[in-house]
CSV table of C-alpha atoms in Angstrom, one decimal:
chain,number,residue,atom,x,y,z
A,1,MET,CA,17.4,-29.4,179.7
A,2,ASN,CA,19.4,-32.3,178.2
A,3,VAL,CA,22.7,-31.5,176.5
A,4,THR,CA,24.6,-33.8,174.1
A,5,LEU,CA,27.8,-33.3,172.1
A,6,ARG,CA,29.0,-34.8,168.9
A,7,LEU,CA,32.2,-34.6,167.0
A,8,VAL,CA,32.5,-34.2,163.2
A,9,ARG,CA,35.5,-33.8,161.0
A,10,LEU,CA,35.1,-31.1,158.3
A,11,ARG,CA,37.3,-31.6,155.2
A,12,LEU,CA,37.9,-28.8,152.7
A,13,ALA,CA,37.2,-29.4,149.1
A,14,GLU,CA,40.8,-28.2,148.6
A,15,PRO,CA,43.5,-26.9,150.9
A,16,LEU,CA,43.2,-23.2,151.7
A,17,ARG,CA,46.5,-21.4,152.0
A,18,ILE,CA,46.8,-18.1,153.8
A,19,SER,CA,49.9,-16.1,154.8
A,20,ARG,CA,50.7,-18.2,157.9
A,21,SER,CA,49.2,-21.6,157.4
A,22,VAL,CA,47.4,-24.2,155.2
A,23,THR,CA,44.1,-25.6,156.2
A,24,SER,CA,42.8,-28.9,154.8
A,25,GLU,CA,40.5,-30.0,157.6
A,26,ARG,CA,39.4,-29.1,161.1
A,27,ASN,CA,37.1,-30.7,163.7
A,28,ALA,CA,33.8,-29.3,164.9
A,29,VAL,CA,31.9,-30.1,168.1
A,30,TRP,CA,28.1,-29.8,167.9
A,31,ILE,CA,26.1,-29.0,171.0
A,32,THR,CA,22.5,-30.0,171.1
A,33,VAL,CA,20.2,-28.7,173.9
A,34,GLU,CA,16.9,-30.5,174.2
A,35,HIS,CA,13.9,-29.3,176.3
A,36,GLY,CA,10.4,-30.7,176.0
A,37,ALA,CA,11.3,-32.8,172.9
A,38,VAL,CA,12.5,-29.7,171.0
A,39,ARG,CA,16.1,-29.4,170.1
A,40,GLY,CA,18.5,-26.5,169.4
A,41,HIS,CA,21.9,-26.9,167.8
A,42,GLY,CA,25.2,-25.0,167.8
A,43,GLU,CA,28.7,-25.6,166.4
A,44,ALA,CA,32.2,-24.7,167.5
A,45,VAL,CA,35.3,-25.4,165.4
A,46,THR,CA,38.8,-26.0,166.4
A,47,SER,CA,41.3,-23.2,165.9
A,48,VAL,CA,45.1,-23.2,166.5
A,49,TYR,CA,45.1,-19.4,166.5
A,50,TYR,CA,42.6,-19.2,169.3
A,51,GLY,CA,44.1,-22.2,171.1
A,52,LEU,CA,41.0,-24.5,170.8
A,53,ASP,CA,41.7,-28.1,170.0
A,54,THR,CA,39.1,-30.8,170.0
A,55,ASP,CA,39.6,-31.9,173.6
A,56,THR,CA,39.5,-28.3,174.9
A,57,LEU,CA,36.3,-27.6,173.0
A,58,ARG,CA,34.6,-30.8,174.2
A,59,ARG,CA,35.5,-30.1,177.8
A,60,LEU,CA,34.4,-26.5,177.7
A,61,LEU,CA,31.1,-27.2,175.9
A,62,ALA,CA,30.4,-30.0,178.4
A,63,GLY,CA,31.0,-27.6,181.3
A,64,ALA,CA,28.8,-24.9,179.7
A,65,GLY,CA,26.1,-27.5,179.0
A,66,ALA,CA,26.2,-28.6,182.7
A,67,GLU,CA,25.5,-24.9,183.7
A,68,LEU,CA,22.3,-25.0,181.7
A,69,GLY,CA,20.9,-27.4,184.3
A,70,ARG,CA,20.3,-24.6,186.8
A,71,PHE,CA,17.8,-22.9,184.5
A,72,ALA,CA,14.1,-23.9,184.3
A,73,ASP,CA,13.9,-23.4,180.5
A,74,PRO,CA,15.9,-22.2,177.6
A,75,GLU,CA,14.4,-18.8,177.6
A,76,SER,CA,15.8,-18.0,181.0
A,77,ALA,CA,19.1,-19.5,180.1
A,78,LEU,CA,19.3,-17.3,176.9
A,79,ALA,CA,18.4,-14.2,179.0
A,80,ALA,CA,21.3,-15.1,181.4
A,81,LEU,CA,23.7,-15.5,178.5
A,82,ARG,CA,22.6,-12.2,177.0
A,83,GLU,CA,23.3,-10.5,180.3
A,84,GLY,CA,26.7,-12.1,180.7
A,85,GLY,CA,25.6,-14.6,183.4
A,86,LEU,CA,26.3,-17.7,181.3
A,87,PRO,CA,28.6,-19.4,180.7
A,88,ALA,CA,31.5,-18.7,183.1
A,89,PRO,CA,33.4,-15.4,182.5
A,90,VAL,CA,36.6,-17.2,181.4
A,91,THR,CA,34.8,-19.2,178.7
A,92,PRO,CA,36.3,-18.7,175.3
A,93,PRO,CA,34.1,-16.7,172.9
A,94,ALA,CA,33.8,-19.6,170.5
A,95,VAL,CA,32.2,-21.8,173.2
A,96,THR,CA,29.8,-19.0,174.2
A,97,ALA,CA,28.8,-18.5,170.6
A,98,ALA,CA,28.0,-22.2,170.2
A,99,VAL,CA,25.9,-22.4,173.4
A,100,GLU,CA,24.1,-19.2,172.4
A,101,SER,CA,23.4,-20.7,168.9
A,102,ALA,CA,21.8,-23.8,170.4
A,103,LEU,CA,19.7,-21.7,172.8
A,104,LEU,CA,18.6,-19.3,170.0
A,105,ASP,CA,17.7,-22.2,167.8
A,106,LEU,CA,15.7,-23.9,170.6
A,107,VAL,CA,14.0,-20.7,171.8
A,108,GLY,CA,13.1,-19.8,168.2
A,109,LYS,CA,11.6,-23.2,167.6
A,110,ARG,CA,9.6,-23.1,170.8
A,111,ALA,CA,8.3,-19.7,169.8
A,112,GLY,CA,7.7,-20.6,166.1
A,113,GLN,CA,10.0,-17.7,165.1
A,114,PRO,CA,13.2,-17.5,163.1
A,115,VAL,CA,16.3,-16.2,164.9
A,116,HIS,CA,16.4,-12.9,163.1
A,117,ARG,CA,12.9,-12.0,164.5
A,118,LEU,CA,14.1,-12.8,168.0
A,119,LEU,CA,16.9,-10.3,167.3
A,120,GLY,CA,14.4,-7.6,166.1
A,121,THR,CA,14.6,-7.9,162.3
A,122,ALA,CA,11.2,-8.7,160.7
A,123,GLU,CA,12.5,-9.4,157.1
A,124,ARG,CA,14.6,-12.4,156.3
A,125,PRO,CA,18.2,-11.2,155.9
A,126,VAL,CA,19.6,-11.8,152.4
A,127,ALA,CA,23.1,-10.7,151.4
A,128,ALA,CA,25.8,-11.1,148.8
A,129,THR,CA,28.7,-12.9,150.4
A,130,ALA,CA,32.4,-12.8,149.5
A,131,ARG,CA,34.0,-16.1,148.3
A,132,THR,CA,37.6,-16.6,149.2
A,133,ILE,CA,40.4,-17.4,146.8
A,134,GLY,CA,43.6,-18.6,148.8
A,135,ILE,CA,47.2,-18.0,148.0
A,136,VAL,CA,47.4,-19.8,144.6
A,137,PRO,CA,49.2,-19.1,141.4
A,138,ALA,CA,47.8,-16.3,139.3
A,139,ASP,CA,46.5,-18.7,136.6
A,140,ARG,CA,44.7,-20.8,139.1
A,141,ALA,CA,43.2,-17.6,140.7
A,142,ARG,CA,42.0,-16.4,137.3
A,143,THR,CA,40.2,-19.7,136.7
A,144,GLN,CA,38.6,-19.8,140.1
A,145,ALA,CA,37.4,-16.2,139.8
A,146,GLY,CA,35.8,-16.9,136.5
A,147,CYS,CA,34.0,-20.0,137.9
A,148,LEU,CA,32.8,-18.0,140.9
A,149,ALA,CA,31.5,-15.2,138.7
A,150,ALA,CA,29.6,-17.7,136.5
A,151,SER,CA,28.0,-19.1,139.6
A,152,GLY,CA,26.7,-15.7,140.7
A,153,PHE,CA,29.4,-14.3,143.0
A,154,THR,CA,29.9,-10.5,142.8
A,155,VAL,CA,32.3,-10.2,145.8
A,156,ILE,CA,35.6,-12.1,145.9
A,157,LYS,CA,38.1,-12.0,148.6
A,158,VAL,CA,41.7,-12.7,147.7
A,159,LYS,CA,44.2,-13.9,150.2
A,160,ALA,CA,47.7,-12.2,150.2
A,161,GLY,CA,50.9,-12.4,152.1
A,162,ALA,CA,53.0,-14.5,149.8
A,163,ALA,CA,56.8,-14.4,150.3
A,164,ASP,CA,57.0,-12.2,147.2
A,165,PRO,CA,54.4,-9.4,147.2
A,166,GLU,CA,54.6,-9.3,143.4
A,167,ASP,CA,52.9,-12.7,143.5
A,168,ASP,CA,50.0,-11.2,145.5
A,169,LEU,CA,49.7,-8.4,143.0
A,170,ALA,CA,49.8,-10.9,140.1
A,171,ARG,CA,47.0,-12.9,141.8
A,172,VAL,CA,44.8,-9.9,142.3
A,173,ARG,CA,45.5,-8.6,138.7
A,174,ALA,CA,44.5,-12.0,137.4
A,175,VAL,CA,41.2,-12.0,139.3
A,176,ARG,CA,40.5,-8.5,138.2
A,177,ASP,CA,41.1,-9.4,134.6
A,178,ALA,CA,38.8,-12.4,134.9
A,179,VAL,CA,35.9,-10.5,136.7
A,180,PRO,CA,36.2,-6.8,135.9
A,181,SER,CA,32.9,-5.9,137.6
A,182,ALA,CA,33.4,-7.8,140.9
A,183,SER,CA,34.0,-6.1,144.2
A,184,LEU,CA,37.4,-7.3,145.4
A,185,LEU,CA,38.5,-7.6,149.0
A,186,LEU,CA,42.1,-8.3,150.0
A,187,ASP,CA,43.2,-10.2,153.1
A,188,PRO,CA,47.0,-10.6,154.0
A,189,ASN,CA,46.1,-11.9,157.4
A,190,GLY,CA,48.6,-9.5,159.1
A,191,ALA,CA,51.5,-10.5,156.9
A,192,TRP,CA,52.9,-7.1,156.2
A,193,THR,CA,54.9,-4.5,158.1
A,194,PRO,CA,53.4,-1.0,158.2
A,195,GLY,CA,56.0,0.2,155.8
A,196,LEU,CA,55.4,-2.6,153.3
A,197,ALA,CA,51.7,-2.1,153.6
A,198,ALA,CA,52.0,1.6,152.9
A,199,ARG,CA,54.0,0.8,149.8
A,200,LEU,CA,51.7,-1.9,148.5
A,201,LEU,CA,48.2,-0.6,149.2
A,202,PRO,CA,48.3,2.2,146.5
A,203,ARG,CA,49.2,-0.5,143.9
A,204,PHE,CA,46.2,-2.6,145.0
A,205,ALA,CA,44.0,0.5,144.9
A,206,GLU,CA,45.0,0.9,141.3
A,207,LEU,CA,43.7,-2.6,140.6
A,208,GLY,CA,40.3,-1.7,142.0
A,209,VAL,CA,40.5,-3.5,145.3
A,210,ALA,CA,37.6,-2.2,147.5
A,211,ALA,CA,39.0,-2.8,151.0
A,212,VAL,CA,41.8,-4.6,152.8
A,213,GLU,CA,41.6,-6.7,156.0
A,214,GLN,CA,44.3,-6.6,158.6
A,215,PRO,CA,47.2,-5.8,156.4
A,216,THR,CA,49.7,-5.5,159.4
A,217,ALA,CA,50.6,-8.0,162.1
A,218,PRO,CA,48.1,-8.1,164.9
A,219,GLY,CA,49.1,-6.8,168.4
A,220,ASP,CA,49.7,-3.2,167.4
A,221,PRO,CA,46.3,-1.6,166.8
A,222,GLU,CA,47.9,1.8,166.9
A,223,ALA,CA,50.0,1.0,163.9
A,224,LEU,CA,46.9,-0.3,162.1
A,225,ALA,CA,45.0,2.9,162.9
A,226,ARG,CA,47.9,5.1,161.7
A,227,LEU,CA,48.0,3.1,158.4
A,228,ALA,CA,44.2,3.5,158.0
A,229,GLU,CA,44.6,7.3,158.3
A,230,ARG,CA,46.6,7.5,155.0
A,231,SER,CA,45.5,4.3,153.2
A,232,PRO,CA,44.0,4.7,149.8
A,233,LEU,CA,41.8,1.7,150.6
A,234,PRO,CA,39.4,1.2,153.5
A,235,VAL,CA,41.2,-0.7,156.2
A,236,ILE,CA,39.2,-3.4,158.1
A,237,ALA,CA,40.6,-4.6,161.5
A,238,ASP,CA,40.3,-8.4,162.0
A,239,GLU,CA,42.8,-10.0,164.2
A,240,ASP,CA,43.2,-6.7,166.0
A,241,ALA,CA,39.4,-6.5,166.6
A,242,VAL,CA,38.5,-9.5,168.7
A,243,GLY,CA,35.8,-8.1,171.1
A,244,LEU,CA,34.1,-5.1,172.4
A,245,ALA,CA,37.1,-3.5,173.9
A,246,ASP,CA,39.1,-3.7,170.7
A,247,ALA,CA,36.2,-2.3,168.7
A,248,GLU,CA,36.0,0.6,171.2
A,249,ARG,CA,39.7,1.3,170.8
A,250,LEU,CA,39.5,1.3,166.9
A,251,ALA,CA,36.0,2.9,166.4
A,252,GLY,CA,36.4,5.9,164.1
A,253,ARG,CA,40.1,5.1,163.5
A,254,VAL,CA,39.7,2.3,160.9
A,255,GLN,CA,37.1,2.0,158.2
A,256,GLY,CA,35.8,-1.3,159.3
A,257,VAL,CA,35.9,-4.1,161.9
A,258,ASN,CA,35.5,-7.8,161.0
A,259,VAL,CA,33.1,-9.3,163.6
A,260,LYS,CA,33.3,-13.1,163.7
A,261,LEU,CA,30.9,-14.7,166.2
A,262,ALA,CA,33.5,-17.3,167.2
A,263,LYS,CA,35.9,-14.6,168.3
A,264,CYS,CA,33.5,-12.0,169.9
A,265,GLY,CA,31.2,-14.4,171.6
A,266,GLY,CA,28.0,-14.7,169.5
A,267,VAL,CA,25.2,-12.6,168.0
A,268,TYR,CA,24.5,-10.6,171.1
A,269,ALA,CA,28.2,-9.6,171.4
A,270,ALA,CA,28.1,-8.7,167.7
A,271,LEU,CA,25.1,-6.5,168.2
A,272,ARG,CA,26.9,-4.7,171.0
A,273,ILE,CA,29.8,-4.0,168.7
A,274,GLU,CA,27.4,-2.8,166.0
A,275,GLU,CA,25.9,-0.4,168.4
A,276,LEU,CA,29.2,0.8,169.6
A,277,ILE,CA,30.6,1.7,166.2
A,278,ALA,CA,27.4,3.2,164.9
A,279,GLY,CA,28.0,6.7,163.7
A,280,SER,CA,31.8,6.5,164.2
A,281,GLY,CA,32.7,6.1,160.5
A,282,THR,CA,33.7,2.5,161.2
A,283,ARG,CA,31.6,-0.1,159.4
A,284,LEU,CA,30.6,-3.6,160.3
A,285,MET,CA,32.0,-6.6,158.4
A,286,LEU,CA,30.6,-10.1,159.2
A,287,GLY,CA,33.2,-12.8,158.8
A,288,CYS,CA,33.6,-16.5,159.8
A,289,LEU,CA,35.9,-19.4,160.2
A,290,THR,CA,35.8,-22.5,158.0
A,291,ALA,CA,32.7,-24.2,159.4
A,292,GLY,CA,29.5,-26.0,158.5
A,293,THR,CA,26.2,-24.3,157.8
A,294,LEU,CA,25.3,-24.9,161.4
A,295,GLY,CA,28.2,-22.7,162.5
A,296,ILE,CA,27.7,-20.0,159.9
A,297,ALA,CA,23.8,-19.7,160.3
A,298,PRO,CA,23.7,-17.4,163.3
A,299,ALA,CA,25.7,-14.8,161.5
A,300,VAL,CA,23.5,-15.0,158.5
A,301,HIS,CA,20.6,-13.8,160.7
A,302,LEU,CA,22.7,-10.6,161.2
A,303,ALA,CA,23.7,-10.2,157.5
A,304,ASP,CA,21.5,-7.3,156.7
A,305,ARG,CA,23.3,-5.2,159.4
A,306,ALA,CA,26.8,-5.5,157.7
A,307,HIS,CA,28.5,-3.4,155.1
A,308,TRP,CA,30.7,-6.3,154.0
A,309,VAL,CA,29.6,-10.0,154.3
A,310,ASP,CA,32.1,-12.7,154.2
A,311,LEU,CA,30.1,-15.8,155.2
A,312,ASP,CA,31.5,-18.5,152.9
A,313,GLY,CA,33.2,-21.0,155.4
A,314,HIS,CA,30.6,-23.6,154.6
A,315,LEU,CA,31.2,-23.2,150.9
A,316,LEU,CA,34.8,-24.3,151.3
A,317,LEU,CA,33.9,-27.8,152.5
A,318,ALA,CA,33.9,-31.1,150.6
A,319,HIS,CA,30.6,-31.9,152.2
A,320,ASP,CA,28.6,-29.6,154.5
A,321,PRO,CA,26.8,-31.7,157.1
A,322,TRP,CA,24.0,-29.1,157.3
A,323,THR,CA,22.0,-27.1,154.8
A,324,GLY,CA,19.6,-24.1,154.9
A,325,ILE,CA,21.5,-20.8,154.2
A,326,GLY,CA,22.4,-21.2,150.6
A,327,GLY,CA,25.5,-19.3,149.4
A,328,ALA,CA,26.5,-21.4,146.4
A,329,ASP,CA,25.1,-18.7,144.1
A,330,GLY,CA,26.9,-15.9,145.8
A,331,THR,CA,24.0,-15.0,148.2
A,332,VAL,CA,23.4,-16.2,151.7
A,333,ARG,CA,19.9,-16.2,153.1
A,334,ALA,CA,18.6,-16.7,156.6
A,335,GLY,CA,16.7,-20.0,156.9
A,336,THR,CA,12.9,-19.8,156.5
A,337,GLY,CA,12.1,-22.1,159.4
A,338,ALA,CA,11.8,-21.4,163.1
A,339,GLY,CA,15.1,-21.1,165.0
A,340,LEU,CA,18.2,-21.1,162.8
A,341,GLY,CA,16.2,-22.5,160.0
A,342,VAL,CA,18.8,-25.2,159.2
A,343,ARG,CA,18.6,-29.0,158.9
A,344,PRO,CA,21.0,-31.9,158.4
A,345,ALA,CA,22.1,-32.4,154.8
A,346,PRO,CA,21.7,-35.8,153.1
A,347,PRO,CA,24.4,-38.1,154.5
A,348,ARG,CA,27.6,-38.7,152.5
A,349,ALA,CA,30.9,-40.3,153.3
A,350,GLU,CA,31.6,-37.9,156.2
A,351,ARG,CA,30.5,-39.6,159.4
A,352,THR,CA,29.8,-38.0,162.8
A,353,VAL,CA,30.8,-39.8,166.0
A,354,PRO,CA,30.0,-39.3,169.6
A,355,ALA,CA,32.3,-36.8,171.3
A,356,PRO,CA,34.8,-38.8,173.4
A,357,THR,CA,34.5,-39.2,177.2
A,358,ALA,CA,37.3,-39.1,179.6
A,359,ALA,CA,37.8,-42.9,179.1
A,360,GLN,CA,37.6,-42.6,175.4
A,361,PRO,CA,40.3,-40.7,173.6
A,362,ALA,CA,39.6,-38.1,171.0
A,363,VAL,CA,39.2,-39.4,167.4
A,364,GLN,CA,42.2,-37.4,166.3
A,365,LYS,CA,44.7,-35.1,167.9
A,366,GLU,CA,44.7,-31.7,166.2
A,367,ARG,CA,47.3,-31.2,163.5
A,368,HIS,CA,48.2,-27.7,164.7
A,369,HIS,CA,50.4,-26.8,161.8
A,370,ARG,CA,47.7,-27.6,159.4
A,371,GLU,CA,44.8,-25.3,160.4
A,372,ASP,CA,44.4,-21.7,161.5
A,373,VAL,CA,42.1,-18.8,161.6
A,374,GLU,CA,40.7,-17.5,158.2
């Protein structure tokens, strides 16, 4: 199997402010695996929160790609990945997820089957996705919410964690006034103390918020679980629910876990988490980082399994280099073709460049203060 990498810069249509950072752009590294003239693709994006800059991603993806050389075909490589034998155990989950994506895409194309059928789902997954409104003034949030509702969105996620909690309440109130029938999710990205969260959540419940993600600072899952016991809103663990061990610790103690393929290690890891929490009272949420359609597509093939779907990372971009999963009308749909079912979008100003070699420096060093996990 032949492996190539490419680097692309993803620019957001407008900066996204969350409680701890502002994101205006991030880099992505694409991995392409070719076997017998058929190609499969995957994407990993940089993240300060997970310690992944461009050079690190490129190096790790190159190493994982080299490991594929010991397999006779992509099917055997995918089986090894599914069983934990590929890539190396210390590989970050985002890298594993990108390699898995490329292999799933390639295996699906060789079999003439979409990824969701490889995963055991006959029908094409289709789901309403949340669309994120960042920490913006209330008037701006009201306008954005009205535009989103007019486009077809029925689920809106509102970021919180402003210096003054009253600003968060005003933002949610403005969104609720603009779209009375929408389902609202709240995401402070761990900005609150347990005491502040306990005081604020009843007020957000009065505004009709449906659920809250990670209200308290990550690193103390016990505090999150105690808050969930008495919260008037369902509490969804995000930063405190990275992988299987975290999900096991919180199953039955919070109302949801936000599974992002880049933090858990891909679709097979997500399926193991789904199996673990089944029947516990904890529901599955599918989330994402800001990424292109290529990076979001594997999760869309799982969308029918989730209670909450928040797969809008590609919708935040000024130009998405790939297409095939929709979402602009509030609904994401697994691609209809074999594999991931995505394809390159018509070219625009954004330009991809070959990933740098050791003798060729990266296009741009990461601006760590400018990007973070969503």
